[in-house]
Short mmCIF file of C-alpha atoms in Angstrom, two decimals:
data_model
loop_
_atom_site.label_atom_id
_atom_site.label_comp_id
_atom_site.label_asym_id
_atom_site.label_seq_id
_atom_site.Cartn_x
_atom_site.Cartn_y
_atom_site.Cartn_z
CA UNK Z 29 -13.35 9.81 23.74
CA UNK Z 30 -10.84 12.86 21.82
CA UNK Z 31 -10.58 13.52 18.56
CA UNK Z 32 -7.24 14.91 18.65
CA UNK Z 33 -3.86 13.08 19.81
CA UNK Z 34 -2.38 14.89 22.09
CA UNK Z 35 0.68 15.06 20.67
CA UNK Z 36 -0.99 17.27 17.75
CA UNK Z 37 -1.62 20.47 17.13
CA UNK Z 38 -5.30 21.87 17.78
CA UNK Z 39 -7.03 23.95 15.77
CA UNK Z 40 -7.39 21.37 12.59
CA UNK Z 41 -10.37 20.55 12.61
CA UNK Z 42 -13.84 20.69 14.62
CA UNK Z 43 -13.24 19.04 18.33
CA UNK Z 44 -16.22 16.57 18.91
CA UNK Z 45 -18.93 16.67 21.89
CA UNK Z 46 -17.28 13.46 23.70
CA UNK Z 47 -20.02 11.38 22.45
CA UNK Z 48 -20.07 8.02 21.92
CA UNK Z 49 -19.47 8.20 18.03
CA UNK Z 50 -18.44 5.23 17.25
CA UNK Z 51 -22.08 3.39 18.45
CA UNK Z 52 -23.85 6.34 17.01
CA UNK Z 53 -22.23 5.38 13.70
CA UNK Z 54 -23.67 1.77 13.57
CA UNK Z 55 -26.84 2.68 14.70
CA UNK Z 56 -27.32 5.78 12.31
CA UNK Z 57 -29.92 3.56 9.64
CA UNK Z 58 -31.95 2.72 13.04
CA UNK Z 59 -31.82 6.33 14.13
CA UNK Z 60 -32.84 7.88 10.83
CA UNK Z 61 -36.17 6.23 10.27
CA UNK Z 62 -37.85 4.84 7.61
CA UNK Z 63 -37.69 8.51 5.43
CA UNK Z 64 -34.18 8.30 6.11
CA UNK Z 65 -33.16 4.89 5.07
CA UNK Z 66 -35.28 5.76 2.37
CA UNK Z 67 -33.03 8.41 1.10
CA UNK Z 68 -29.80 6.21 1.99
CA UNK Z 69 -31.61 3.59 -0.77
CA UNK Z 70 -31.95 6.54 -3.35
CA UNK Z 71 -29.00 8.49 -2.95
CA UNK Z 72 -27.84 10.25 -4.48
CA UNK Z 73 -31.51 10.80 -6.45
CA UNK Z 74 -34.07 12.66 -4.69
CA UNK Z 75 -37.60 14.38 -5.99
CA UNK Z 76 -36.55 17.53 -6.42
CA UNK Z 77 -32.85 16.80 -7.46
CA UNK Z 78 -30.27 19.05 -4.83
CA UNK Z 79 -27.13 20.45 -4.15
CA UNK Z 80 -26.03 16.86 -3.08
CA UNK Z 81 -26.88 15.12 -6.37
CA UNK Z 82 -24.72 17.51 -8.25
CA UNK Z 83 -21.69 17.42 -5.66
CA UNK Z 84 -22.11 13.45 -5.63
CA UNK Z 85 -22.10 13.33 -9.66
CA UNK Z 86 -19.51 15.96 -10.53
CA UNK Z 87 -17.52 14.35 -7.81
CA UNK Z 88 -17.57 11.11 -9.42
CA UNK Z 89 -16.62 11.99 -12.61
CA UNK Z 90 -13.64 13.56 -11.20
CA UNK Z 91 -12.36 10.02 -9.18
CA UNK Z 92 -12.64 8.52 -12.82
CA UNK Z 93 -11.27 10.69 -14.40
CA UNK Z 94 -8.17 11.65 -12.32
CA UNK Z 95 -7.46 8.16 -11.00
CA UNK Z 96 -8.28 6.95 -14.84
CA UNK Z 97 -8.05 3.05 -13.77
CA UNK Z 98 -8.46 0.41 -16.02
CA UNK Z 99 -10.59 -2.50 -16.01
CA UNK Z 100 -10.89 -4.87 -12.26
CA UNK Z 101 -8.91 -2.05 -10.67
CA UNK Z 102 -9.31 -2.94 -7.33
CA UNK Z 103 -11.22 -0.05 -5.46
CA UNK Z 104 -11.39 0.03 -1.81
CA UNK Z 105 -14.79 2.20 -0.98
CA UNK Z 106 -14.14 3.63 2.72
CA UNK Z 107 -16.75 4.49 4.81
CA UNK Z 108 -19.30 3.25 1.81
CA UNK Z 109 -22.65 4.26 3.67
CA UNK Z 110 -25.36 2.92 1.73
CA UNK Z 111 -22.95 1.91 -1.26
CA UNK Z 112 -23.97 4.63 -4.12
CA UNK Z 113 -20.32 5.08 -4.93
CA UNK Z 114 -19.28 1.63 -4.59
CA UNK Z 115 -22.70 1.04 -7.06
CA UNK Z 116 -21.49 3.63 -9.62
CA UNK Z 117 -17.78 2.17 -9.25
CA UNK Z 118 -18.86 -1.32 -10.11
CA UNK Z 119 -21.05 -0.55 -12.99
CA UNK Z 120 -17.25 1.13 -14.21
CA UNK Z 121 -16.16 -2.31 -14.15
CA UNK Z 122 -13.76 -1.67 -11.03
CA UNK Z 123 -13.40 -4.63 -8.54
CA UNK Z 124 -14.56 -2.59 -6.18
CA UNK Z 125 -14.72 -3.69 -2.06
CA UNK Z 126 -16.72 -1.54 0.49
CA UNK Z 127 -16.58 -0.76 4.37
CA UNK Z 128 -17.96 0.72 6.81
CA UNK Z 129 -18.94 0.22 10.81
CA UNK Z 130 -22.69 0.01 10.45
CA UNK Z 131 -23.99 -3.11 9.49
CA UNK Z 132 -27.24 -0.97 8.25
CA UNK Z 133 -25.73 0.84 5.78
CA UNK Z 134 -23.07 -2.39 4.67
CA UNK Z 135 -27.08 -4.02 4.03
CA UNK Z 136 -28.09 -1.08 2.15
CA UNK Z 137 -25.13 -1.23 -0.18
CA UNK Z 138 -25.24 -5.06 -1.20
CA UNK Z 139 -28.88 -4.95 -1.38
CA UNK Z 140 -28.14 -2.02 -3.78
CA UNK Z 141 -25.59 -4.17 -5.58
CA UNK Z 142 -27.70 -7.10 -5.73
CA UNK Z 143 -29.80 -5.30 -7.98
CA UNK Z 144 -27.64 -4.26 -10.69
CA UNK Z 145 -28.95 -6.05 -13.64
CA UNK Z 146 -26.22 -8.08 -15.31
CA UNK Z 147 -24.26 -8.50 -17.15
CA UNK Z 148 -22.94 -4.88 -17.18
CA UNK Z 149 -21.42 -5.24 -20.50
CA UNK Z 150 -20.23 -7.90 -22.85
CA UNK Z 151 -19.03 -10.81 -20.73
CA UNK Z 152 -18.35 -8.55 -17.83
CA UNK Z 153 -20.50 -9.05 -14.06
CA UNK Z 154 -20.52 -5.84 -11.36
CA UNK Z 155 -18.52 -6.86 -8.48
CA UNK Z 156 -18.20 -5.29 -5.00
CA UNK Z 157 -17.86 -7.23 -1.83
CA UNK Z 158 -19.15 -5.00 1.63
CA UNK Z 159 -17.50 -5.68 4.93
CA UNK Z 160 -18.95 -4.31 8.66
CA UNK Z 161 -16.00 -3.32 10.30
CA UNK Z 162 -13.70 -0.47 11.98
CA UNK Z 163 -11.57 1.38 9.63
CA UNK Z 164 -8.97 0.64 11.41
CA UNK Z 165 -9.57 -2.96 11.21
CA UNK Z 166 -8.68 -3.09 7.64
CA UNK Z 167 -6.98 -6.78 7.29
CA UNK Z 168 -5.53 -6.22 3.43
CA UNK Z 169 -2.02 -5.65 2.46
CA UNK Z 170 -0.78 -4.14 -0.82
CA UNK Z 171 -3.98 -5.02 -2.27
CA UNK Z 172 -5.87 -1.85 -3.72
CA UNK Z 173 -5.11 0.01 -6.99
CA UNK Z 174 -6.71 3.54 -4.86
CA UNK Z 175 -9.14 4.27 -1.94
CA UNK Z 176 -11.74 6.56 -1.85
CA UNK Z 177 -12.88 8.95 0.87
CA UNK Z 178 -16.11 10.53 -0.11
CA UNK Z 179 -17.37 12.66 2.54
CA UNK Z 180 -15.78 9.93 5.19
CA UNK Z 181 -12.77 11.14 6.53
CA UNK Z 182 -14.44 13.38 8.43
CA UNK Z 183 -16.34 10.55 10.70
CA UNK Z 184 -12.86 8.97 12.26
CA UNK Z 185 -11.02 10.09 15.41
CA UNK Z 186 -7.68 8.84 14.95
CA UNK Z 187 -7.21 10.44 11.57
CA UNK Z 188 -3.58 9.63 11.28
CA UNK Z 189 -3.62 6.38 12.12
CA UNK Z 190 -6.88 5.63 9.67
CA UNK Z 191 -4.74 6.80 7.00
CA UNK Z 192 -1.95 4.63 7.74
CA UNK Z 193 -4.04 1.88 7.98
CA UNK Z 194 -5.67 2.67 4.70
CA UNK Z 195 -2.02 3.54 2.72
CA UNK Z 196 -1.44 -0.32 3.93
CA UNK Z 197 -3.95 -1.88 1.89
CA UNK Z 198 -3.04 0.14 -0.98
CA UNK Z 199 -0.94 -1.70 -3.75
CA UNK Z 200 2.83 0.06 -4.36
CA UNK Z 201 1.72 3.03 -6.63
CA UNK Z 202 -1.85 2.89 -4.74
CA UNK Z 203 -3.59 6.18 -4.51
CA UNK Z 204 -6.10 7.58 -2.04
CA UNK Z 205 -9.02 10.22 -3.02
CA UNK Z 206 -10.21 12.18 -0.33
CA UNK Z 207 -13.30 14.58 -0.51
CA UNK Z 208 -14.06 16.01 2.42
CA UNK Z 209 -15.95 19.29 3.61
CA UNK Z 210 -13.41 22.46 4.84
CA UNK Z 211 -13.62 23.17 8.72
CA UNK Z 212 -16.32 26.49 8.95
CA UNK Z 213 -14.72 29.59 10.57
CA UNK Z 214 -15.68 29.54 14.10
CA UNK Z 215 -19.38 30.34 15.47
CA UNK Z 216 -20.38 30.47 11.70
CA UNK Z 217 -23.94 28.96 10.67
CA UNK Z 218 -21.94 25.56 9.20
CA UNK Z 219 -19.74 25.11 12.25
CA UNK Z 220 -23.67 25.50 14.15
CA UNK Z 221 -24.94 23.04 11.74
CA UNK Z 222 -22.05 20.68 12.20
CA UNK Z 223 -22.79 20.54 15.88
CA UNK Z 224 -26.58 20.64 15.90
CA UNK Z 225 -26.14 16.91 13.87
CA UNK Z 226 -23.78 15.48 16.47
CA UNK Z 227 -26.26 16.30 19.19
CA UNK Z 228 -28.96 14.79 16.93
CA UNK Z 229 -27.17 11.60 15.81
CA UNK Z 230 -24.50 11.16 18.33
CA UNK Z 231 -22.42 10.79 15.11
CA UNK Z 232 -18.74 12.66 14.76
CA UNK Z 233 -19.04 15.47 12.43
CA UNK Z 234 -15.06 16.91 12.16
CA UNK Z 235 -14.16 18.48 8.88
CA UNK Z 236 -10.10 19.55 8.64
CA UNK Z 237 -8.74 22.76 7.91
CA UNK Z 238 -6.80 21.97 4.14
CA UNK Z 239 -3.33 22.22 5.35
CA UNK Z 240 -3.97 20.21 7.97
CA UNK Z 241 -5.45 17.13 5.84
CA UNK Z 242 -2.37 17.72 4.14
CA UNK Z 243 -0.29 17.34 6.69
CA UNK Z 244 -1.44 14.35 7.87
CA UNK Z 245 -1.60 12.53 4.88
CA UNK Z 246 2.33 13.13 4.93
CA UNK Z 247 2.49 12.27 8.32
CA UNK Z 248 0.76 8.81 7.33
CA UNK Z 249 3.20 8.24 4.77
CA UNK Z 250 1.75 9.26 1.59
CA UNK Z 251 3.70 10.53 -0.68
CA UNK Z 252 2.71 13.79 -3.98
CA UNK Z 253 -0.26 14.80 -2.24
CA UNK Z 254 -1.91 17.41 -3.91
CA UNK Z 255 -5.21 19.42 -3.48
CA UNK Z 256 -7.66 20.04 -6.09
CA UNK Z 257 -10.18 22.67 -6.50
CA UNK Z 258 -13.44 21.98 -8.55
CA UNK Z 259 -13.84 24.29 -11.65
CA UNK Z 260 -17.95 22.22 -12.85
CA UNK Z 261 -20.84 24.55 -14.56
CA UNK Z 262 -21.18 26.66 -17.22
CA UNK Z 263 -19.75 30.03 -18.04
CA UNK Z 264 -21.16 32.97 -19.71
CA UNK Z 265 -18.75 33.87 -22.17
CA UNK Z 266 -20.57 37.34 -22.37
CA UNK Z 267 -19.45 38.46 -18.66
CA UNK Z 268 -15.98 36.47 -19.51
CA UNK Z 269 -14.18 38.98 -16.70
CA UNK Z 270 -16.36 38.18 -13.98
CA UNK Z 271 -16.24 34.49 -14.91
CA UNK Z 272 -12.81 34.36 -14.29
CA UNK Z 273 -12.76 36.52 -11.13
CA UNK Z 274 -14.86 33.52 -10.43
CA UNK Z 275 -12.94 31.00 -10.70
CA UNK Z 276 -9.75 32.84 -9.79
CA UNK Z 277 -11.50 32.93 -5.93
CA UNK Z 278 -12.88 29.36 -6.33
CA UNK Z 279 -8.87 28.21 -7.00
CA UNK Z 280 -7.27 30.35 -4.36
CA UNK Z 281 -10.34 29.21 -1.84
CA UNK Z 282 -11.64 25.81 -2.84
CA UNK Z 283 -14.71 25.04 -0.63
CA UNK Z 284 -14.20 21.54 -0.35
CA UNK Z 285 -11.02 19.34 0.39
CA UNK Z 286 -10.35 17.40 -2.57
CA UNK Z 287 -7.00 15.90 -2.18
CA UNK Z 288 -5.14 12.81 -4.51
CA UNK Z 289 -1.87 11.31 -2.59
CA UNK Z 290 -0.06 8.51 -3.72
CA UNK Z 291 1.33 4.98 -1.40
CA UNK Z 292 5.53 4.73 -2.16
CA UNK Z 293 6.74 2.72 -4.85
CA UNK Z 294 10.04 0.37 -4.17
CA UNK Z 295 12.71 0.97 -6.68
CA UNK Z 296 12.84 -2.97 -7.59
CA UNK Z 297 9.06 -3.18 -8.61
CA UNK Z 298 7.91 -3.02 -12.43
CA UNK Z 299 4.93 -0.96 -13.01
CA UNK Z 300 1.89 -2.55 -13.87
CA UNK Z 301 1.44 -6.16 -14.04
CA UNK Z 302 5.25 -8.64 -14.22
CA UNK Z 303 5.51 -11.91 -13.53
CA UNK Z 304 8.41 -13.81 -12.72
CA UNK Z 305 7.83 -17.37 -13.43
CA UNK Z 306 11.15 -20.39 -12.41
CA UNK Z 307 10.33 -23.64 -13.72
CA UNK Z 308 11.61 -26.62 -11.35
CA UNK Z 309 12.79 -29.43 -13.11
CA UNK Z 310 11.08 -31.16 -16.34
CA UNK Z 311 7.81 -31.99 -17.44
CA UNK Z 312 6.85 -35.72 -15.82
CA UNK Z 313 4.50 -38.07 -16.15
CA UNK Z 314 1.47 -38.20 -13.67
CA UNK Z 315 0.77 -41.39 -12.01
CA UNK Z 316 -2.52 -42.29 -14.49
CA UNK Z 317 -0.20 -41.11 -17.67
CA UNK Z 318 -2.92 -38.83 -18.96
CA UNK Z 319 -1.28 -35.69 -18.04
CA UNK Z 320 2.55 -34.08 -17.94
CA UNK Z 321 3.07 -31.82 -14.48
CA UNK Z 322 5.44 -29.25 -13.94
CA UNK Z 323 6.09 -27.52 -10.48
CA UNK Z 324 6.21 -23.51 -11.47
CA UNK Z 325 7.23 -20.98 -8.76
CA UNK Z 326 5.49 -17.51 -9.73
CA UNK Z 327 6.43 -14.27 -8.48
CA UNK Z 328 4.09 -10.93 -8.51
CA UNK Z 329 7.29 -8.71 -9.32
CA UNK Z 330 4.93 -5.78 -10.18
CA UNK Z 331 2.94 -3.01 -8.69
CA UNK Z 332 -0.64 -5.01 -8.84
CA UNK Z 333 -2.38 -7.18 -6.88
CA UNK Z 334 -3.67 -10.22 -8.23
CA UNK Z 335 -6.65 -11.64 -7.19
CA UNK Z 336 -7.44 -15.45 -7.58
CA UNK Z 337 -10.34 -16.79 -8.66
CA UNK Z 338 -12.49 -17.25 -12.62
CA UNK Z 339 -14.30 -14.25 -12.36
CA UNK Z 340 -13.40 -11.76 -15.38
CA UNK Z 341 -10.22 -9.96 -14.27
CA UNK Z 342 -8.79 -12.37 -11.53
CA UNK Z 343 -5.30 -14.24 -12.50
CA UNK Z 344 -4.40 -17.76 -13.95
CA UNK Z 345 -1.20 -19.72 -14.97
CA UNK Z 346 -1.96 -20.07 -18.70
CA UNK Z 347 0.04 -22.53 -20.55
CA UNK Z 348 0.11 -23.07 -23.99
CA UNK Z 349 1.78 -24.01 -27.33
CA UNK Z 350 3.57 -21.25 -28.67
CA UNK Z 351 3.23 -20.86 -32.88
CA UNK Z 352 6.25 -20.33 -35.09
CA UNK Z 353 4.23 -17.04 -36.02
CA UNK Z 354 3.32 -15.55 -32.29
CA UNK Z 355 0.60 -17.57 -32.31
CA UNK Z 356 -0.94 -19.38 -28.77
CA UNK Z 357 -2.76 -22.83 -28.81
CA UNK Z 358 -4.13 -22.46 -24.85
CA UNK Z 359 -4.02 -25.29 -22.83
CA UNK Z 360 -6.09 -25.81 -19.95
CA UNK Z 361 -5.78 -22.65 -17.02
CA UNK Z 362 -4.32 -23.54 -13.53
CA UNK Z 363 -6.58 -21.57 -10.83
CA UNK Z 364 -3.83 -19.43 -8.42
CA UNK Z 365 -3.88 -20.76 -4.65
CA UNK Z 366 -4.37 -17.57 -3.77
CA UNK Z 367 -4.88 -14.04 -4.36
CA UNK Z 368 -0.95 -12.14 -4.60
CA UNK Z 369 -0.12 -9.63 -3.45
CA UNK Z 370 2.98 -7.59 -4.84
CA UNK Z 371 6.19 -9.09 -3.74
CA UNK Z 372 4.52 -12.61 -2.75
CA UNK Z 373 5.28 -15.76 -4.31
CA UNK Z 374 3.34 -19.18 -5.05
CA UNK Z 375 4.59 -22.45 -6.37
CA UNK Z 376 1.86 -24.43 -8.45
CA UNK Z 377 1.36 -27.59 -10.43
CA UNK Z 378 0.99 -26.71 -13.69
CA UNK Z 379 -0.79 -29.98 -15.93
CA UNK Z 380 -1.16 -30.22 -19.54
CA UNK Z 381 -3.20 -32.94 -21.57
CA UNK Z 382 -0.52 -35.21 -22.89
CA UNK Z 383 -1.97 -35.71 -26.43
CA UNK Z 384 -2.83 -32.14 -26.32
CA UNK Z 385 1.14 -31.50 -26.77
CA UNK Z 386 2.12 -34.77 -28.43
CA UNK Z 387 4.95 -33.78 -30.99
CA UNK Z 388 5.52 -30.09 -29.70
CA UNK Z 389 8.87 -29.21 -28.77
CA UNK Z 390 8.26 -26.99 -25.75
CA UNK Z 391 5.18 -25.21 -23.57
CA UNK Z 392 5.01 -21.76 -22.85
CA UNK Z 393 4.38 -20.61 -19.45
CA UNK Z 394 2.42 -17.22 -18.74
CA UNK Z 395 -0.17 -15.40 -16.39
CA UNK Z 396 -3.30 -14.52 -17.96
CA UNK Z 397 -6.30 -12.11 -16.69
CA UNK Z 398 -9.06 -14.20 -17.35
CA UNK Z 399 -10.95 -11.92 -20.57
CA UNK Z 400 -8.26 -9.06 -20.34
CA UNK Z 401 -5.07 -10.13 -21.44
CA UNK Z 402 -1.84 -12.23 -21.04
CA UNK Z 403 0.96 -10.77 -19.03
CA UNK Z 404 3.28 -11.02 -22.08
CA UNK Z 405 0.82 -8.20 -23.41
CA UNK Z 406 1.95 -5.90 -20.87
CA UNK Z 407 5.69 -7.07 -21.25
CA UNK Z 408 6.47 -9.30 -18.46
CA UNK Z 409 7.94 -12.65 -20.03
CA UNK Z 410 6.56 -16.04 -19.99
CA UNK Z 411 9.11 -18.94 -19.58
CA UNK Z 412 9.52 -21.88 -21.94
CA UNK Z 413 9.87 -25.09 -21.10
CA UNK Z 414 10.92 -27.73 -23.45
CA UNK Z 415 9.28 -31.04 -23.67
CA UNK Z 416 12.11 -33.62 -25.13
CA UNK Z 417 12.87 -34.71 -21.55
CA UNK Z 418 8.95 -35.87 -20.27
CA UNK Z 419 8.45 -39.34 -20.55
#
């Protein structure tokens, strides 16, 4: 088994043993022992704190705040491990789903999840879903707001093709965060290190050389990618020259790969969250007379996907009675079918209470994220339907 395609330049990054990584991956928790796992359950906290509790922390802070999502974004976690980032992510608030190929470190991570004490703040649960699977198994379309690669990318062989796979699940506007070790110079003490583990732990250990992660990423059809270089600590203002010098080496040799690319956006979408929402027909009666029911077609026009569902963030058809002054009496939610992604469509029954709109002229149609907002907060239009024709 190659790392490298070979229809691809060499020299990118570090050429694995031919080892069966793939196995070694899954098996890694088994491998590790109980001290291990241990660590995997307390990461990224140890007794004394390290080098890797800084990097994980600083490195956090940096996915929020350069990806600055908002509330439910929907975070795909790849190559989770034992689920500290997806943890940290979901105590955010993010929506947050995490894979990776061993089925010991996918138990790690919910068992890590399951014991975030709720709720996490008012009205508002941790969620993260964990999958055991290839990365190149991803099934989801259009469906995440950005992906993260912490210390990951570095594990897969095909690393093209991972990233394309990955740019498909991202929503229009989607971005990807990679952070990812540099390749050592040859026969250094890292590059020794690098291949002492994969004799250990069977395990594929290939960091890239940075302009060869970034051309890959455009190869894979992402679109502004742009490396970063970490400027964290203090700084004696007292030896301000030597400060700089500092940094000025840090910037023009960053030691890590810490790249942001973005998934293309289609001319015709709106940004954000838009609905399009087509009425068929009138209100009418249902059979037992208690209710009205419209057929509504609703289209996700925008860049988001919208996940189905009651939990705080997922997406409803909220009709209501619209107030001379702006106001909204809410009628009863209708549940999506399904999650949307964007450019899909649904058609629904929409049902109100009939003496819930006795002597109202019309209903107003909208989508709603359940303890967020209503669409029409974010500018996409409801529809109103008038009520003088429902028997």
């Amino acid at each position: 088994m190659k790392w490298l395609r070979k229809d691809r330049p060499s020299g990118g990054r570090l050429p694995s043993l031919g080892q069966d990584y793939t196995e070694a991956h899954r098996r890694y928790v088994e491998r590790v022992g109980p001290g291990g796992e241990l660590w995997l359950r307390t990461k990224p906290f140890s007794a004394a704190p390290g080098h890797e509790l800084r990097e994980c922390l600083h490195t956090f802070a940096h996915i929020v705040e350069q990806l600055d999502l908002g509330i439910r974004a929907q975070v795909l976690d790849v190559g989770c491990g034992p689920g500290w980032l997806s943890e940290f992510l979901a105590r955010c608030g993010y929506w947050v789903t995490g894979v990776d190929v061993s089925e010991g470190m996918v138990r790690i991570a919910r068992e890590r999840l399951a014991a975030i004490e709720q709720p996490i703040g008012e009205g508002i649960e941790a969620l993260a879903e964990f999958h055991a699977m290839p990365v190149l198994e991803l099934p989801w379309e259009k469906r995440f707001d950005a992906a993260i690669l912490y210390d990951a990318m570095h594990h897969f062989d095909d690393e093209v093709e991972t990233l394309r796979v990955i740019r498909r699940t991202l929503a229009p506007g989607g971005r990807i965060f990679i952070h990812e070790g540099v390749r050592p110079a040859p026969d250094s003490e890292g590059e020794r290190e690098l291949i002492e583990e994969m004799e250990q732990y069977g395990t594929l250990e290939s960091p890239f050389d940075a302009d060869y992660l970034l051309a890959v990423l455009g190869e894979a059809g992402f679109t502004d990618v742009k490396r970063f270089a970490a400027i964290d600590g203090l700084f004696d203002v007292s030896e301000a020259r030597g400060e700089l010098d500092r940094i000025e080496t840090r910037l023009r040799y960053p030691p890590m790969n810490t790249v942001i690319a973005s998934n293309r956006v289609p001319a015709e979408l709106a940004e954000g969250f838009h609905a399009l929402i087509e009425p068929s027909g009138s209100w009418q009666p249902t059979p037992d007379g208690n209710e009205l029911s419209l057929s509504v077609t609703v289209r996700n026009a925008g860049r988001t996907f919208w996940p189905a569902g009651s939990e705080h963030g997922a997406v409803t058809i909220g009709p209501y009675l619209p107030g001379e002054d702006g106001s909204k009496v809410e009628l009863p939610r209708v549940p999506l079918p399904r999650s949307l992604s964007s450019g899909e469509s649904i058609t629904a029954d929409v049902r109100v209470p009939r003496p819930s709109v006795a002597g109202a002229r019309a209903v107003g149609i909208d989508l709603v994220r359940e303890r967020i907002a209503w669409f029409a907060d974010y500018g996409s239009p409801p529809a109103l339907v008038r009520l003088e024709d429902a028997g």
